[in-house]
Amino acid sequence: MPHKTVVVGGGAAGLGAAGGVKAADPANDVVVYTQFEDVAYSPCGIPYVHGKEIETFEALFLAEKEAYVRAGIDVHYQTEVTAIDVRRKTIQVAGEGEVSWDRLVIATGFHYADPGVPGSDLDGLYYVKNIRQAMEWDKVIDRAKVAVVVNATPLGLEMVTALAHRGIETHLIDPHPWPLAEMADPDIMAPVEESWRELGVRLHFNTTLEAFLGSGRVRGVLTSQGELPADFAVVATHKEPENRLAAQAGLKTGPTGGLIVDERMATSARDVFAAGDCAELPHGVTGVGLQGLTGSHAYAQGKVAGFNAGGGSKTYQPVYIPWGTPAGKWIIGGASFGETTAKALGIPYVLGAADGISRARYYPGVKKVRVKLLAEPGSLRLIGAQMVGGEGIKERADFLATAIKFGLTLNDLAVMENVYSPAIGALNEPIVVAAQNGVNAAGKG
Amino acid sequence: MPHKTVVVGGGAAGLGAAGGVKAADPANDVVVYTQFEDVAYSPCGIPYVHGKEIETFEALFLAEKEAYVRAGIDVHYQTEVTAIDVRRKTIQVAGEGEVSWDRLVIATGFHYADPGVPGSDLDGLYYVKNIRQAMEWDKVIDRAKVAVVVNATPLGLEMVTALAHRGIETHLIDPHPWPLAEMADPDIMAPVEESWRELGVRLHFNTTLEAFLGSGRVRGVLTSQGELPADFAVVATHKEPENRLAAQAGLKTGPTGGLIVDERMATSARDVFAAGDCAELPHGVTGVGLQGLTGSHAYAQGKVAGFNAGGGSKTYQPVYIPWGTPAGKWIIGGASFGETTAKALGIPYVLGAADGISRARYYPGVKKVRVKLLAEPGSLRLIGAQMVGGEGIKERADFLATAIKFGLTLNDLAVMENVYSPAIGALNEPIVVAAQNGVNAAGKG
Ligand SMILES: Cc1cc2nc3c(=O)[nH]c(=O)nc-3n(C[C@H](O)[C@H](O)[C@H](O)COP(=O)(O)OP(=O)(O)OC[C@H]3O[C@@H](n4cnc5c(N)ncnc54)[C@H](O)[C@@H]3O)c2cc1C
Ligand SMILES: Cc1cc2nc3c(=O)[nH]c(=O)nc-3n(C[C@H](O)[C@H](O)[C@H](O)COP(=O)(O)OP(=O)(O)OC[C@H]3O[C@@H](n4cnc5c(N)ncnc54)[C@H](O)[C@@H]3O)c2cc1C
């Protein structure tokens, strides 16, 4: 029996969910609410338009609004949902009043953490998210000479590189001793730092934000190490779950603040599902809850949540989190966790590391690839991986996340067959060499 | 107790073996015999120097001869082994007489199959293998206007692309209806054919070689479809095992003509090992013996054979054969087998295919990626894969070979997490979409 699903959120999770509802049964009704002017654009492309790698913002739109109409997905743009009632199965919608649902998918996503310092209300603070705002900000960037990026998060990394490509004097401040310190190991980030320096980026680590300075509009940033000039500042703080409504409605949240969901992406309330950056998912190795993963995760979770909301049955599995991104002139990536996280969580590990190459040593465009594999002592089961290199990092990250999930060991990877063809791969695949080094380090060679 | 190992062959297998002997025990003696002037160059790079992607032949040399001396590996260059006696544990060496060994590693590699047509003794037939000869041939290429490449084998593909890049009128003849027809599926090769046509290559499929024409020096090629002009011809026929000596010595060979080895790379004769293109290894899925794999396999097998010859103990596992190579403007690759082979062998399969992209749709440099996955009906265990695309084909091939080896199913791959980052990967990983399509095709969606 078809029913009506309301999806709150028009991001990757929300649109994945809307598609999932229709996939379960095309006769289902589905209504999507978003505060934004658009759905189906790729926010992930915004930093690259700012960096001029992509020519226009228009290129980021994935589908015409018409396409959703044709697919039977009713999207309400620039429309705020102001309350959720899970007992009466309704929501309150600004300008629409009370709207009822049979099933609800919460896909309200994330907001950047409030920097919580004086001056946070000034103009000139750029929270990179909405594409229409990004178009306006691009004109600001055109006129700017100097900018501060607050925090070396994944978005911070992309924006630093983009602004440097744009010829702006770019300052990066971060409280940790190296960039992306909560995810990535220092030896993975060292080449990235070096390539930023070559691009003229000014790096300020071990440096906390104390205030935005200016009257009306930001003109500088006060840090624990002194003052920096700024025509504007990119606030790339942590992604926090956007869960005000859900919490008011009494839905359970976990230690991260993300909504607790089961493997069907069902929340603690009957017929209510959640997906994307507003939810919390278990890490496949540690079981620890994680929130604020990636757009790719949000989309996949949305599809499962929507499919189940629509009357189907699918499960979403614990995450092993392959990740990857350009940073400076390098590509960094990995799966699960690296040494820094393992140490912080007190997880023992055997390390296998190797410095290899991406193509034959003599083939133009060859790049260094550093691979680090973490394995459980004894069994040598792979539990984490990090890399810095060029081509093939994304595919290796996908592979290694799968290898962790399926319990492959360093011994397995040490004898892995690999393609050797001068233009595309070296005789010795760096993953294999890293695994061999790990096996030797564990005294099992 | 250290002993003396003789290695016949200075290619990837022979040098892998020499290193393996020393890795097992640095006190071991090891002597390598090769007919060539050099070891430790990469023959794999030769087509790319001809194509001008790589500037000089000198770049292909991996190590100075001195490096082998320092490593305690005694290489005898331009020295032919003329007989093997496995009972008396000796070999006959031209110019050295009888030489004894405690352990023998046969790594005599491959030769191109004799085309077996009139005119095969003419000058101007290029068998691409030896680097010194390649340097001489490059001067011939400089002066040539038109060339014929005989057979669309892996080397044939590389040479066609190289000669076309060189601006030569290049004809490819092959008896099959499409290139690489014994390995690759027609839909994988179709874009390659198209890109060759764009490069001006003249393709002659369903066309057999009947004779090389000319007196003294080749000036044309007679085919089943007529005559083609040729200033020279590249003879890129099948790789046959170079096993004359081993067969005379009474070593067992399999249906492919390759030497039969066990998992320790030991032959049928005591203390005699074999590795590389002269040996036959079982396919991981079918158990069928295969010969003439890749340089990467030869090197890995050599290391195992040498390690065991040197008194250590290692095993080499059945092969799942990740492969990949540039072809025209594309990269093709795969693992295990494709549809064509499955049909020829009568292996039933479920197909999951997808046409995806390598980066975000809007990111410059984005390329199509076609992925085909073959799975066992019922279990949906992956048994083969083929791809055509650009970046990341080599890493995907490595991954898919491992996935086949470890019994992953289409269901597993259909829910695989993947990196999404505009410059390096699309929201939908093509492997995942292909797996989902396969699951649906199998009626399990
Ligand atoms: C600049 C940028 C770059 C990124 N780069 C990458 C990348 O390279 N790779 C990657 O995988 N991911 C990337 N992401 C994705 C990102 O990190 C998140 O993981 C992803 O956006 C989460 O999707 P979501 O649908 O859960 O939430 P969001 O994208 O945050 O969407 C939330 C939606 O909910 C709506 N909403 C919230 N509250 C209400 C309300 N009360 N009423 C109505 N509507 C509401 C919003 O309008 C919005 O439509 C990027 C994101 C940004 C902004
Ligand atoms: C042009 C070219 C391109 C290639 N491209 C790739 C590629 O991209 N990727 C890849 O993985 N592989 C590639 N290969 C590798 C190739 O396909 C083989 O798999 C590889 O060369 C096999 O190595 P091998 O050591 O077993 O044999 P071979 O390379 O054939 O070496 C045989 C050795 O044995 C010696 N020998 C033989 N008989 C005697 C004798 N009687 N006395 C003394 N010495 C003897 C020879 O002198 C030689 O040193 C390429 C090879 C060539 C020639």
Short mmCIF file of N, CA, C and O in Angstrom, two decimals, chain A residues 42 44-45 48 53-54 59-62 296-297 299 317-326 331 361-364 391-392 394-399 402 406 408 412 415-425 427-429, chain B residues 42 44-45 48 53-54 59-62 296-297 299 317-326 331 361-364 392 394-399 402 406 408 412 415-425 427-429:
data_model
loop_
_atom_site.label_atom_id
_atom_site.label_comp_id
_atom_site.label_asym_id
_atom_site.label_seq_id
_atom_site.Cartn_x
_atom_site.Cartn_y
_atom_site.Cartn_z
N SER A 42 25.92 20.25 -6.78
CA SER A 42 26.96 19.58 -6.05
C SER A 42 27.73 20.61 -5.23
O SER A 42 28.56 21.34 -5.76
N CYS A 44 29.99 20.06 -3.36
CA CYS A 44 31.37 19.61 -3.36
C CYS A 44 32.20 20.30 -4.43
O CYS A 44 33.42 20.34 -4.34
N GLY A 45 31.55 20.83 -5.46
CA GLY A 45 32.30 21.49 -6.52
C GLY A 45 32.62 22.94 -6.21
O GLY A 45 33.47 23.54 -6.88
N TYR A 48 36.15 24.29 -6.04
CA TYR A 48 36.90 24.19 -7.29
C TYR A 48 36.48 25.26 -8.29
O TYR A 48 37.22 25.57 -9.22
N GLU A 53 39.37 25.90 -11.17
CA GLU A 53 39.52 24.62 -11.87
C GLU A 53 38.26 24.33 -12.67
O GLU A 53 38.31 23.73 -13.75
N ILE A 54 37.12 24.73 -12.13
CA ILE A 54 35.84 24.59 -12.85
C ILE A 54 35.41 25.99 -13.26
O ILE A 54 35.50 26.93 -12.46
N ALA A 59 27.83 24.92 -13.93
CA ALA A 59 28.22 23.53 -14.21
C ALA A 59 27.87 22.59 -13.05
O ALA A 59 27.75 21.38 -13.24
N LEU A 60 27.70 23.15 -11.86
CA LEU A 60 27.48 22.29 -10.68
C LEU A 60 26.06 21.78 -10.56
O LEU A 60 25.79 20.89 -9.74
N PHE A 61 25.16 22.37 -11.31
CA PHE A 61 23.77 21.88 -11.21
C PHE A 61 23.65 20.56 -11.93
O PHE A 61 24.08 20.42 -13.08
N LEU A 62 23.09 19.58 -11.22
CA LEU A 62 23.06 18.21 -11.75
C LEU A 62 21.84 17.97 -12.61
O LEU A 62 21.87 17.23 -13.56
N SER A 296 28.98 11.25 -0.16
CA SER A 296 28.78 9.91 -0.71
C SER A 296 28.07 9.00 0.30
O SER A 296 27.16 8.25 -0.05
N HIS A 297 28.46 9.10 1.55
CA HIS A 297 27.77 8.35 2.60
C HIS A 297 26.34 8.86 2.77
O HIS A 297 25.41 8.07 2.94
N TYR A 299 24.38 10.22 0.63
CA TYR A 299 23.54 9.78 -0.48
C TYR A 299 23.15 8.31 -0.32
O TYR A 299 21.98 7.94 -0.46
N GLN A 317 25.29 -0.70 6.29
CA GLN A 317 26.28 -1.39 7.11
C GLN A 317 27.24 -0.43 7.83
O GLN A 317 27.36 0.72 7.42
N PRO A 318 27.90 -0.92 8.87
CA PRO A 318 28.90 -0.09 9.54
C PRO A 318 29.89 0.48 8.51
O PRO A 318 30.11 -0.13 7.46
N VAL A 319 30.50 1.60 8.84
CA VAL A 319 31.30 2.31 7.84
C VAL A 319 32.80 2.12 8.05
O VAL A 319 33.29 2.07 9.19
N TYR A 320 33.51 2.01 6.94
CA TYR A 320 34.97 1.88 6.96
C TYR A 320 35.63 3.09 6.33
O TYR A 320 36.84 3.20 6.28
N ILE A 321 34.80 3.99 5.86
CA ILE A 321 35.15 5.37 5.49
C ILE A 321 36.37 5.54 4.59
O ILE A 321 37.38 6.13 5.00
N PRO A 322 36.27 5.07 3.35
CA PRO A 322 37.29 5.52 2.41
C PRO A 322 37.15 7.02 2.23
O PRO A 322 36.03 7.55 2.21
N TRP A 323 38.26 7.73 2.17
CA TRP A 323 38.20 9.18 1.96
C TRP A 323 39.36 9.59 1.07
O TRP A 323 40.35 8.86 0.94
N GLY A 324 39.21 10.75 0.44
CA GLY A 324 40.27 11.25 -0.42
C GLY A 324 39.95 12.64 -0.89
O GLY A 324 38.78 12.99 -1.04
N THR A 325 40.97 13.44 -1.09
CA THR A 325 40.78 14.81 -1.55
C THR A 325 42.09 15.37 -2.06
O THR A 325 43.15 14.98 -1.58
N PRO A 326 42.03 16.27 -3.05
CA PRO A 326 43.24 16.99 -3.41
C PRO A 326 43.62 17.92 -2.26
O PRO A 326 42.74 18.42 -1.54
N ILE A 331 47.30 14.40 -3.70
CA ILE A 331 46.02 13.80 -3.32
C ILE A 331 46.28 13.01 -2.04
O ILE A 331 47.25 12.24 -1.97
N ARG A 361 59.10 4.49 -13.04
CA ARG A 361 60.05 5.53 -12.62
C ARG A 361 60.42 6.47 -13.76
O ARG A 361 60.68 7.66 -13.55
N TYR A 362 60.42 5.96 -14.99
CA TYR A 362 60.89 6.75 -16.12
C TYR A 362 59.75 7.35 -16.92
O TYR A 362 59.96 7.98 -17.94
N TYR A 363 58.50 7.10 -16.49
CA TYR A 363 57.38 7.59 -17.29
C TYR A 363 56.97 8.99 -16.83
O TYR A 363 56.76 9.23 -15.65
N PRO A 364 56.83 9.93 -17.79
CA PRO A 364 56.48 11.30 -17.41
C PRO A 364 55.21 11.34 -16.54
O PRO A 364 54.28 10.58 -16.78
N GLU A 391 47.59 10.06 -8.78
CA GLU A 391 46.55 9.24 -9.39
C GLU A 391 46.34 7.94 -8.61
O GLU A 391 47.26 7.39 -8.03
N GLY A 392 45.10 7.47 -8.61
CA GLY A 392 44.83 6.17 -8.03
C GLY A 392 44.64 6.16 -6.52
O GLY A 392 44.39 5.10 -5.95
N LYS A 394 42.16 7.58 -4.85
CA LYS A 394 40.73 7.34 -4.59
C LYS A 394 40.39 5.85 -4.74
O LYS A 394 39.72 5.26 -3.89
N GLU A 395 40.90 5.22 -5.80
CA GLU A 395 40.58 3.81 -6.02
C GLU A 395 41.25 2.94 -4.97
O GLU A 395 40.67 1.93 -4.54
N ARG A 396 42.46 3.30 -4.56
CA ARG A 396 43.11 2.53 -3.50
C ARG A 396 42.35 2.69 -2.18
O ARG A 396 42.25 1.74 -1.40
N ALA A 397 41.83 3.88 -1.92
CA ALA A 397 41.07 4.09 -0.67
C ALA A 397 39.81 3.22 -0.67
O ALA A 397 39.50 2.56 0.33
N ASP A 398 39.11 3.19 -1.79
CA ASP A 398 37.92 2.34 -1.90
C ASP A 398 38.31 0.88 -1.64
O ASP A 398 37.62 0.15 -0.92
N PHE A 399 39.38 0.46 -2.27
CA PHE A 399 39.86 -0.91 -2.14
C PHE A 399 40.20 -1.22 -0.68
O PHE A 399 39.76 -2.24 -0.12
N THR A 402 37.35 -1.68 1.64
CA THR A 402 36.73 -3.00 1.41
C THR A 402 37.60 -4.11 2.00
O THR A 402 37.09 -5.07 2.59
N PHE A 406 36.39 -6.82 4.82
CA PHE A 406 36.35 -8.26 4.59
C PHE A 406 37.50 -9.02 5.26
O PHE A 406 37.73 -10.19 4.98
N LEU A 408 40.83 -8.77 5.28
CA LEU A 408 42.10 -9.13 4.64
C LEU A 408 43.28 -8.77 5.56
O LEU A 408 43.21 -7.81 6.34
N ASP A 412 47.90 -11.26 3.14
CA ASP A 412 47.14 -11.30 1.89
C ASP A 412 47.60 -10.22 0.92
O ASP A 412 47.79 -10.47 -0.27
N VAL A 415 51.11 -10.50 -0.98
CA VAL A 415 51.28 -11.35 -2.17
C VAL A 415 50.23 -11.02 -3.24
O VAL A 415 49.99 -11.80 -4.16
N MET A 416 49.65 -9.85 -3.11
CA MET A 416 48.64 -9.44 -4.07
C MET A 416 49.25 -9.27 -5.46
O MET A 416 50.32 -8.73 -5.61
N GLU A 417 48.55 -9.74 -6.49
CA GLU A 417 48.98 -9.48 -7.86
C GLU A 417 48.68 -8.02 -8.21
O GLU A 417 47.70 -7.46 -7.72
N ASN A 418 49.50 -7.43 -9.06
CA ASN A 418 49.21 -6.06 -9.47
C ASN A 418 49.59 -5.81 -10.92
O ASN A 418 50.48 -6.46 -11.46
N VAL A 419 48.86 -4.87 -11.50
CA VAL A 419 49.13 -4.45 -12.88
C VAL A 419 50.45 -3.68 -12.93
O VAL A 419 50.68 -2.80 -12.12
N TYR A 420 51.27 -4.03 -13.92
CA TYR A 420 52.45 -3.22 -14.20
C TYR A 420 52.38 -2.80 -15.66
O TYR A 420 52.41 -3.64 -16.57
N SER A 421 52.26 -1.52 -15.88
CA SER A 421 52.25 -0.97 -17.23
C SER A 421 52.78 0.44 -17.10
O SER A 421 52.24 1.24 -16.32
N PRO A 422 53.88 0.75 -17.78
CA PRO A 422 54.67 1.95 -17.47
C PRO A 422 53.86 3.23 -17.27
O PRO A 422 54.15 4.00 -16.35
N ALA A 423 52.84 3.44 -18.10
CA ALA A 423 52.12 4.72 -18.05
C ALA A 423 51.13 4.78 -16.90
O ALA A 423 50.67 5.86 -16.52
N ILE A 424 50.77 3.63 -16.33
CA ILE A 424 49.68 3.63 -15.35
C ILE A 424 50.01 2.96 -14.04
O ILE A 424 49.26 3.11 -13.07
N GLY A 425 51.11 2.21 -13.96
CA GLY A 425 51.41 1.56 -12.69
C GLY A 425 52.83 1.05 -12.67
O GLY A 425 53.37 0.64 -13.70
N LEU A 427 56.11 -1.40 -11.31
CA LEU A 427 56.31 -2.83 -11.10
C LEU A 427 55.87 -3.22 -9.69
O LEU A 427 55.20 -4.22 -9.48
N ASN A 428 56.26 -2.40 -8.71
CA ASN A 428 55.89 -2.68 -7.33
C ASN A 428 54.75 -1.79 -6.88
O ASN A 428 54.92 -0.59 -6.71
N GLU A 429 53.57 -2.36 -6.70
CA GLU A 429 52.44 -1.61 -6.19
C GLU A 429 52.76 -1.20 -4.74
O GLU A 429 53.11 -2.06 -3.91
N SER B 42 63.89 -1.97 -18.41
CA SER B 42 62.47 -2.28 -18.46
C SER B 42 62.04 -2.42 -19.92
O SER B 42 61.83 -1.41 -20.59
N CYS B 44 59.32 -3.12 -20.92
CA CYS B 44 57.96 -2.60 -20.97
C CYS B 44 57.93 -1.14 -21.42
O CYS B 44 56.90 -0.66 -21.88
N GLY B 45 59.04 -0.45 -21.25
CA GLY B 45 59.07 0.96 -21.63
C GLY B 45 59.36 1.18 -23.11
O GLY B 45 59.12 2.28 -23.63
N TYR B 48 56.96 2.93 -25.46
CA TYR B 48 56.70 4.33 -25.10
C TYR B 48 57.86 5.24 -25.49
O TYR B 48 57.67 6.44 -25.64
N GLU B 53 56.66 9.19 -25.86
CA GLU B 53 56.19 9.58 -24.53
C GLU B 53 57.37 9.64 -23.56
O GLU B 53 57.40 10.45 -22.64
N ILE B 54 58.31 8.74 -23.74
CA ILE B 54 59.53 8.73 -22.93
C ILE B 54 60.66 9.20 -23.83
O ILE B 54 60.76 8.78 -24.98
N ALA B 59 66.68 6.09 -20.22
CA ALA B 59 65.81 6.20 -19.04
C ALA B 59 65.31 4.84 -18.58
O ALA B 59 64.91 4.68 -17.42
N LEU B 60 65.32 3.85 -19.48
CA LEU B 60 64.73 2.55 -19.14
C LEU B 60 65.65 1.67 -18.28
O LEU B 60 65.20 0.67 -17.74
N PHE B 61 66.90 2.06 -18.22
CA PHE B 61 67.80 1.24 -17.40
C PHE B 61 67.53 1.51 -15.93
O PHE B 61 67.47 2.65 -15.48
N LEU B 62 67.33 0.43 -15.19
CA LEU B 62 66.89 0.56 -13.80
C LEU B 62 68.08 0.69 -12.86
O LEU B 62 68.02 1.36 -11.85
N SER B 296 55.14 -8.32 -14.25
CA SER B 296 54.86 -8.24 -12.82
C SER B 296 54.73 -9.63 -12.21
O SER B 296 55.26 -9.93 -11.13
N HIS B 297 54.03 -10.52 -12.92
CA HIS B 297 53.94 -11.91 -12.46
C HIS B 297 55.30 -12.58 -12.50
O HIS B 297 55.67 -13.32 -11.59
N TYR B 299 58.24 -11.33 -12.21
CA TYR B 299 59.10 -10.84 -11.13
C TYR B 299 58.70 -11.48 -9.80
O TYR B 299 59.54 -11.98 -9.05
N GLN B 317 50.73 -18.26 -5.33
CA GLN B 317 49.34 -18.68 -5.37
C GLN B 317 48.75 -18.64 -6.78
O GLN B 317 49.30 -17.99 -7.66
N PRO B 318 47.64 -19.35 -6.98
CA PRO B 318 46.97 -19.28 -8.28
C PRO B 318 46.73 -17.82 -8.68
O PRO B 318 46.62 -16.95 -7.81
N VAL B 319 46.63 -17.58 -9.96
CA VAL B 319 46.61 -16.19 -10.45
C VAL B 319 45.20 -15.74 -10.85
O VAL B 319 44.42 -16.51 -11.41
N TYR B 320 44.91 -14.50 -10.53
CA TYR B 320 43.64 -13.88 -10.89
C TYR B 320 43.84 -12.77 -11.93
O TYR B 320 42.90 -12.16 -12.38
N ILE B 321 45.09 -12.53 -12.25
CA ILE B 321 45.55 -11.74 -13.39
C ILE B 321 44.90 -10.37 -13.57
O ILE B 321 44.19 -10.12 -14.57
N PRO B 322 45.16 -9.46 -12.66
CA PRO B 322 44.82 -8.08 -12.98
C PRO B 322 45.68 -7.66 -14.16
O PRO B 322 46.85 -8.03 -14.24
N TRP B 323 45.09 -6.93 -15.10
CA TRP B 323 45.87 -6.45 -16.26
C TRP B 323 45.36 -5.06 -16.64
O TRP B 323 44.24 -4.67 -16.29
N GLY B 324 46.22 -4.33 -17.32
CA GLY B 324 45.83 -3.00 -17.75
C GLY B 324 46.88 -2.43 -18.67
O GLY B 324 48.06 -2.75 -18.53
N THR B 325 46.46 -1.60 -19.61
CA THR B 325 47.40 -0.98 -20.54
C THR B 325 46.72 0.19 -21.24
O THR B 325 45.50 0.17 -21.43
N PRO B 326 47.49 1.21 -21.59
CA PRO B 326 46.91 2.23 -22.46
C PRO B 326 46.66 1.63 -23.84
O PRO B 326 47.39 0.73 -24.27
N ILE B 331 42.46 3.72 -21.42
CA ILE B 331 43.13 2.69 -20.64
C ILE B 331 42.14 1.52 -20.55
O ILE B 331 40.97 1.74 -20.22
N ARG B 361 31.10 14.91 -12.94
CA ARG B 361 30.66 15.21 -14.31
C ARG B 361 31.15 16.56 -14.80
O ARG B 361 31.38 16.78 -15.98
N TYR B 362 31.31 17.52 -13.88
CA TYR B 362 31.64 18.90 -14.26
C TYR B 362 33.13 19.20 -14.10
O TYR B 362 33.57 20.32 -14.31
N TYR B 363 33.91 18.19 -13.68
CA TYR B 363 35.31 18.47 -13.41
C TYR B 363 36.15 18.22 -14.67
O TYR B 363 36.05 17.16 -15.27
N PRO B 364 36.99 19.19 -15.05
CA PRO B 364 37.79 19.02 -16.27
C PRO B 364 38.59 17.71 -16.24
O PRO B 364 39.10 17.32 -15.19
N GLY B 392 42.70 5.41 -12.81
CA GLY B 392 42.17 4.47 -11.82
C GLY B 392 41.84 3.09 -12.35
O GLY B 392 41.39 2.24 -11.58
N LYS B 394 44.00 0.84 -13.45
CA LYS B 394 45.01 -0.10 -12.90
C LYS B 394 44.66 -0.45 -11.44
O LYS B 394 44.69 -1.60 -11.04
N GLU B 395 44.28 0.55 -10.65
CA GLU B 395 44.00 0.28 -9.24
C GLU B 395 42.70 -0.52 -9.11
O GLU B 395 42.59 -1.38 -8.24
N ARG B 396 41.74 -0.23 -9.97
CA ARG B 396 40.50 -1.03 -9.94
C ARG B 396 40.78 -2.47 -10.34
O ARG B 396 40.19 -3.40 -9.80
N ALA B 397 41.67 -2.67 -11.32
CA ALA B 397 41.99 -4.04 -11.76
C ALA B 397 42.65 -4.81 -10.60
O ALA B 397 42.30 -5.96 -10.32
N ASP B 398 43.58 -4.17 -9.91
CA ASP B 398 44.22 -4.81 -8.75
C ASP B 398 43.16 -5.19 -7.71
O ASP B 398 43.17 -6.29 -7.15
N PHE B 399 42.27 -4.25 -7.46
CA PHE B 399 41.21 -4.46 -6.48
C PHE B 399 40.32 -5.63 -6.88
O PHE B 399 40.05 -6.54 -6.09
N THR B 402 41.74 -9.03 -6.49
CA THR B 402 41.73 -9.41 -5.08
C THR B 402 40.32 -9.77 -4.63
O THR B 402 40.12 -10.73 -3.88
N PHE B 406 39.19 -13.38 -3.02
CA PHE B 406 38.65 -13.53 -1.67
C PHE B 406 37.13 -13.76 -1.66
O PHE B 406 36.50 -13.66 -0.61
N LEU B 408 34.46 -12.19 -2.94
CA LEU B 408 33.44 -11.15 -2.78
C LEU B 408 32.34 -11.34 -3.83
O LEU B 408 32.59 -11.82 -4.94
N ASP B 412 28.15 -7.71 -2.21
CA ASP B 412 29.15 -6.99 -1.42
C ASP B 412 29.57 -5.70 -2.11
O ASP B 412 29.67 -4.64 -1.50
N VAL B 415 27.12 -2.53 -2.25
CA VAL B 415 26.98 -1.62 -1.09
C VAL B 415 28.34 -1.10 -0.63
O VAL B 415 28.48 -0.60 0.48
N MET B 416 29.31 -1.20 -1.49
CA MET B 416 30.65 -0.74 -1.16
C MET B 416 30.67 0.78 -0.95
O MET B 416 30.06 1.53 -1.71
N GLU B 417 31.34 1.23 0.10
CA GLU B 417 31.55 2.67 0.27
C GLU B 417 32.57 3.15 -0.77
O GLU B 417 33.49 2.42 -1.13
N ASN B 418 32.43 4.40 -1.19
CA ASN B 418 33.43 4.93 -2.12
C ASN B 418 33.70 6.41 -1.89
O ASN B 418 32.83 7.13 -1.40
N VAL B 419 34.90 6.81 -2.24
CA VAL B 419 35.31 8.21 -2.15
C VAL B 419 34.58 9.03 -3.20
O VAL B 419 34.53 8.63 -4.36
N TYR B 420 34.05 10.15 -2.77
CA TYR B 420 33.52 11.13 -3.74
C TYR B 420 34.25 12.44 -3.51
O TYR B 420 34.13 13.05 -2.44
N SER B 421 34.99 12.87 -4.48
CA SER B 421 35.68 14.16 -4.41
C SER B 421 35.83 14.61 -5.86
O SER B 421 36.39 13.87 -6.68
N PRO B 422 35.27 15.79 -6.20
CA PRO B 422 35.07 16.13 -7.61
C PRO B 422 36.26 15.88 -8.54
O PRO B 422 36.09 15.41 -9.65
N ALA B 423 37.48 16.19 -8.07
CA ALA B 423 38.63 16.09 -8.96
C ALA B 423 39.11 14.67 -9.14
O ALA B 423 39.86 14.39 -10.08
N ILE B 424 38.71 13.76 -8.26
CA ILE B 424 39.31 12.42 -8.30
C ILE B 424 38.30 11.28 -8.35
O ILE B 424 38.68 10.14 -8.63
N GLY B 425 37.03 11.55 -8.08
CA GLY B 425 36.07 10.45 -8.12
C GLY B 425 34.64 10.96 -8.14
O GLY B 425 34.34 12.00 -7.55
N LEU B 427 30.38 10.71 -7.59
CA LEU B 427 29.50 10.30 -6.51
C LEU B 427 29.24 8.80 -6.60
O LEU B 427 29.26 8.09 -5.59
N ASN B 428 28.99 8.31 -7.80
CA ASN B 428 28.72 6.89 -8.00
C ASN B 428 29.94 6.18 -8.58
O ASN B 428 30.28 6.40 -9.74
N GLU B 429 30.58 5.36 -7.78
CA GLU B 429 31.71 4.57 -8.28
C GLU B 429 31.17 3.57 -9.31
O GLU B 429 30.23 2.81 -9.01
#
